[in-house]
Tab-separated table of C-alpha atoms in Angstrom:
chain	number	residue	atom	x	y	z
A	153	MET	CA	-123.474	69.391	-106.297
A	154	THR	CA	-125.576	66.576	-104.865
A	155	LEU	CA	-128.216	67.088	-107.575
A	156	ARG	CA	-125.587	66.766	-110.348
A	157	ARG	CA	-124.263	63.438	-108.970
A	158	THR	CA	-127.814	62.060	-108.756
A	159	THR	CA	-128.538	63.047	-112.344
A	160	THR	CA	-125.304	61.445	-113.557
A	161	LEU	CA	-126.077	58.212	-111.684
A	162	ALA	CA	-129.563	58.120	-113.180
A	163	ALA	CA	-128.124	58.549	-116.664
A	164	LEU	CA	-125.727	55.671	-116.079
A	165	LEU	CA	-128.578	53.422	-114.915
A	166	VAL	CA	-130.650	54.206	-118.031
A	167	THR	CA	-127.640	53.428	-120.262
A	168	ALA	CA	-127.008	50.112	-118.480
A	169	ILE	CA	-130.641	49.009	-118.835
A	170	ALA	CA	-130.692	49.917	-122.532
A	171	CYS	CA	-127.528	47.854	-123.220
A	172	ALA	CA	-128.494	44.847	-121.110
A	173	PRO	CA	-129.283	41.480	-122.861
A	174	GLY	CA	-132.962	40.885	-123.474
A	175	THR	CA	-133.779	44.524	-124.158
A	176	SER	CA	-137.094	44.734	-125.990
A	177	THR	CA	-137.240	45.477	-129.709
A	178	SER	CA	-139.115	48.679	-128.977
A	179	ALA	CA	-136.045	50.060	-127.248
A	180	SER	CA	-133.963	49.134	-130.285
A	181	ALA	CA	-136.465	50.776	-132.580
A	182	SER	CA	-136.007	54.071	-130.762
A	183	ALA	CA	-132.262	53.997	-131.458
A	184	PRO	CA	-130.926	56.238	-134.222
A	185	THR	CA	-131.306	54.789	-137.703
A	186	SER	CA	-128.472	56.703	-139.310
A	187	GLY	CA	-124.775	57.089	-138.719
A	188	THR	CA	-122.506	54.558	-137.034
A	189	ASP	CA	-125.123	53.490	-134.444
A	190	ALA	CA	-127.286	51.889	-137.168
A	191	ALA	CA	-124.471	49.777	-138.651
A	192	PRO	CA	-124.360	46.986	-135.994
A	193	ALA	CA	-128.108	46.271	-136.293
A	194	ALA	CA	-127.971	46.166	-140.092
A	195	THR	CA	-124.864	43.960	-140.027
A	196	THR	CA	-126.409	41.512	-137.540
A	197	THR	CA	-129.564	41.106	-139.618
A	198	GLY	CA	-127.566	40.669	-142.813
A	199	SER	CA	-125.269	38.077	-141.231
A	200	ALA	CA	-128.175	35.979	-139.965
A	201	THR	CA	-129.754	35.933	-143.401
A	202	GLY	CA	-126.449	35.076	-145.051
A	203	ILE	CA	-125.765	32.168	-142.685
A	204	ALA	CA	-129.222	30.667	-143.198
A	205	THR	CA	-128.826	30.854	-146.971
A	206	GLY	CA	-125.358	29.267	-146.776
A	207	VAL	CA	-126.600	26.294	-144.734
A	208	THR	CA	-129.433	25.636	-147.184
A	209	ALA	CA	-127.090	25.768	-150.162
A	210	ALA	CA	-124.549	23.462	-148.497
A	211	SER	CA	-127.266	20.910	-147.634
A	212	THR	CA	-128.503	20.873	-151.217
A	213	VAL	CA	-125.007	20.277	-152.605
A	214	THR	CA	-124.352	17.442	-150.130
A	215	GLU	CA	-127.530	15.643	-151.144
A	216	THR	CA	-126.732	15.806	-154.841
A	217	VAL	CA	-123.152	14.499	-154.660
A	218	VAL	CA	-123.821	11.404	-152.518
A	219	ALA	CA	-123.999	8.284	-154.700
A	220	GLY	CA	-125.372	4.964	-153.466
A	221	ALA	CA	-123.788	1.554	-153.966
A	222	PRO	CA	-125.698	-1.216	-155.799
A	223	THR	CA	-128.276	-2.845	-153.535
A	224	VAL	CA	-129.402	-5.942	-155.474
A	225	LEU	CA	-127.467	-8.993	-156.646
A	226	ASP	CA	-129.772	-9.925	-159.508
A	227	HIS	CA	-129.641	-12.916	-161.870
A	228	GLY	CA	-127.044	-11.260	-164.131
A	229	GLY	CA	-124.824	-9.198	-161.872
A	230	LEU	CA	-124.539	-6.427	-159.310
A	231	GLY	CA	-125.580	-3.008	-160.571
A	232	PRO	CA	-123.214	-1.997	-163.406
A	233	ILE	CA	-121.065	-5.121	-162.915
A	234	ARG	CA	-122.324	-7.982	-165.082
A	235	LEU	CA	-120.960	-11.503	-165.305
A	236	GLY	CA	-119.080	-11.772	-168.608
A	237	ASP	CA	-117.716	-8.217	-168.390
A	238	THR	CA	-114.010	-7.709	-168.988
A	239	PHE	CA	-111.723	-6.597	-166.190
A	240	ALA	CA	-111.434	-3.147	-167.788
A	241	GLU	CA	-115.228	-2.770	-167.848
A	242	VAL	CA	-115.578	-3.749	-164.198
A	243	GLU	CA	-112.657	-1.568	-163.115
A	244	ALA	CA	-114.255	1.414	-164.870
A	245	THR	CA	-117.262	1.210	-162.504
A	246	GLY	CA	-115.039	2.281	-159.604
A	247	LEU	CA	-116.518	-0.447	-157.403
A	248	ILE	CA	-113.445	-2.682	-157.092
A	249	GLY	CA	-109.963	-2.148	-155.747
A	250	GLY	CA	-106.656	-3.942	-156.210
A	251	ARG	CA	-106.153	-7.675	-156.490
A	252	SER	CA	-106.577	-9.470	-153.176
A	253	SER	CA	-105.513	-12.989	-154.259
A	254	PRO	CA	-101.926	-14.186	-154.835
A	255	ALA	CA	-100.649	-13.545	-158.354
A	256	THR	CA	-99.810	-17.248	-158.621
A	257	ARG	CA	-103.505	-18.173	-158.737
A	258	PRO	CA	-104.990	-18.543	-162.207
A	259	CYS	CA	-108.091	-16.611	-161.148
A	260	ALA	CA	-107.911	-13.087	-159.733
A	261	TYR	CA	-110.047	-11.866	-156.850
A	262	HIS	CA	-110.581	-8.109	-156.626
A	263	ASP	CA	-112.249	-6.825	-153.469
A	264	PHE	CA	-115.071	-4.290	-153.550
A	265	VAL	CA	-114.533	-0.798	-152.226
A	266	LEU	CA	-116.585	0.140	-149.165
A	267	PRO	CA	-119.396	0.074	-148.252
A	268	LEU	CA	-119.653	-3.189	-150.229
A	269	ARG	CA	-117.873	-6.270	-148.899
A	270	GLY	CA	-116.850	-9.180	-151.087
A	271	SER	CA	-115.050	-9.735	-154.383
A	272	VAL	CA	-115.385	-9.986	-158.136
A	273	VAL	CA	-113.604	-13.048	-159.521
A	274	PHE	CA	-111.956	-13.019	-162.948
A	275	ASP	CA	-110.835	-16.133	-164.798
A	276	GLN	CA	-107.653	-16.509	-166.887
A	277	SER	CA	-109.229	-14.627	-169.776
A	278	ARG	CA	-109.819	-11.637	-167.437
A	279	THR	CA	-113.586	-12.107	-167.618
A	280	ALA	CA	-115.848	-11.704	-164.579
A	281	VAL	CA	-117.148	-15.162	-163.701
A	282	SER	CA	-118.319	-14.660	-160.125
A	283	ILE	CA	-119.503	-12.015	-157.684
A	284	ILE	CA	-119.215	-12.843	-154.005
A	285	ILE	CA	-121.015	-10.737	-151.386
A	286	THR	CA	-120.134	-10.990	-147.703
A	287	ARG	CA	-121.984	-7.850	-146.633
A	288	GLY	CA	-124.507	-5.669	-148.393
A	289	PRO	CA	-126.820	-6.475	-151.311
A	290	GLY	CA	-129.267	-9.369	-151.353
A	291	THR	CA	-131.170	-11.099	-154.145
A	292	PRO	CA	-134.378	-9.737	-155.726
A	293	GLU	CA	-136.246	-12.549	-153.998
A	294	GLY	CA	-135.080	-11.347	-150.578
A	295	LEU	CA	-132.153	-13.614	-149.631
A	296	ARG	CA	-129.391	-11.833	-147.720
A	297	ASN	CA	-126.314	-12.558	-145.638
A	298	GLY	CA	-127.399	-13.124	-142.060
A	299	ASP	CA	-130.451	-15.180	-143.063
A	300	GLU	CA	-130.777	-18.754	-141.828
A	301	PRO	CA	-129.720	-21.381	-144.423
A	302	ALA	CA	-133.231	-22.871	-144.269
A	303	ARG	CA	-134.514	-19.731	-145.963
A	304	VAL	CA	-132.777	-20.705	-149.240
A	305	PRO	CA	-135.110	-23.619	-150.181
A	306	GLU	CA	-138.080	-21.560	-148.976
A	307	LEU	CA	-137.292	-18.854	-151.523
A	308	TYR	CA	-135.860	-21.206	-154.159
A	309	PRO	CA	-137.582	-24.634	-154.178
A	310	SER	CA	-135.073	-25.853	-156.808
A	311	ALA	CA	-132.094	-25.173	-154.487
A	312	VAL	CA	-129.608	-28.039	-154.173
A	313	ALA	CA	-127.798	-28.560	-150.867
A	314	ASN	CA	-124.096	-29.428	-150.698
A	315	GLU	CA	-121.413	-29.521	-148.008
A	316	TYR	CA	-120.990	-25.731	-148.142
A	317	GLY	CA	-124.633	-24.644	-148.267
A	318	HIS	CA	-126.931	-24.345	-151.289
A	319	LYS	CA	-126.757	-23.637	-155.003
A	320	VAL	CA	-129.621	-22.393	-157.162
A	321	ALA	CA	-129.498	-22.693	-160.961
A	322	LEU	CA	-130.952	-19.653	-162.738
A	323	ASP	CA	-132.394	-19.310	-166.222
A	324	THR	CA	-129.609	-16.876	-167.173
A	325	GLY	CA	-126.900	-19.561	-167.239
A	326	ASN	CA	-125.735	-18.385	-163.825
A	327	GLU	CA	-126.293	-19.742	-160.332
A	328	TYR	CA	-126.659	-18.394	-156.823
A	329	SER	CA	-124.675	-19.852	-153.967
A	330	ALA	CA	-125.432	-19.319	-150.290
A	331	TYR	CA	-122.785	-20.577	-147.882
A	332	SER	CA	-122.518	-20.626	-144.109
A	333	ILE	CA	-119.383	-20.968	-142.006
A	334	ASP	CA	-121.048	-22.512	-138.959
A	335	GLY	CA	-124.409	-23.574	-140.382
A	336	THR	CA	-126.411	-20.990	-138.432
A	337	VAL	CA	-126.451	-17.977	-140.763
A	338	ILE	CA	-125.495	-17.299	-144.380
A	339	THR	CA	-122.114	-15.563	-144.489
A	340	SER	CA	-121.408	-15.601	-148.237
A	341	LEU	CA	-123.865	-14.947	-151.052
A	342	GLY	CA	-122.626	-15.420	-154.602
A	343	LEU	CA	-123.591	-15.249	-158.253
A	344	SER	CA	-121.446	-17.289	-160.636
A	345	ARG	CA	-121.409	-18.604	-164.161
A	346	ILE	CA	-122.406	-22.244	-164.148
A	347	GLY	CA	-119.288	-24.300	-164.834
A	348	GLN	CA	-116.729	-21.677	-163.754
A	349	THR	CA	-113.610	-23.320	-162.302
A	350	CYS	CA	-112.253	-20.569	-160.059
A	351	HIS	CA	-113.987	-21.773	-156.885
A	352	GLU	CA	-116.693	-24.096	-155.565
């Protein structure tokens, strides 16, 4: 009777060791490879492979659907938005939202959608006459919001100072404006048609 209890206890110890976490792969290899005992191992391996493949596929899709906003306010416009475009053409880019200025004003300001900050200004004929940037893109020459006002004449020797900041006439019939609220950093960078009457 004592011998039987000892044998049973030994069998229980062997079973516990075999099922404990960290069991070597050699012990797993000696397990049966057919019947219901083989199913968990096959399922675990299959699941790991499936998860890895799913993560890779999801990452690839995410990378392909992300679209960047325009990054340069050049001498003619901002990305697909060009001065002289109609309201319908600018609206079709998906870069502007609803009107942000009172309807009583002759010119309409339409704010950009994020991550851009600023507005596109349309005159009474519903033509884009100005693009104002308060955060985001800079000029091809390297002027950006946050720069010191003194940087304007450094980059553009023909810049003309006024009470608001600087203006720079361009060979496209447009002009840059760089304004500062407190005179320490540029807070508004614009591209406008020379002679537009919607704003200074």
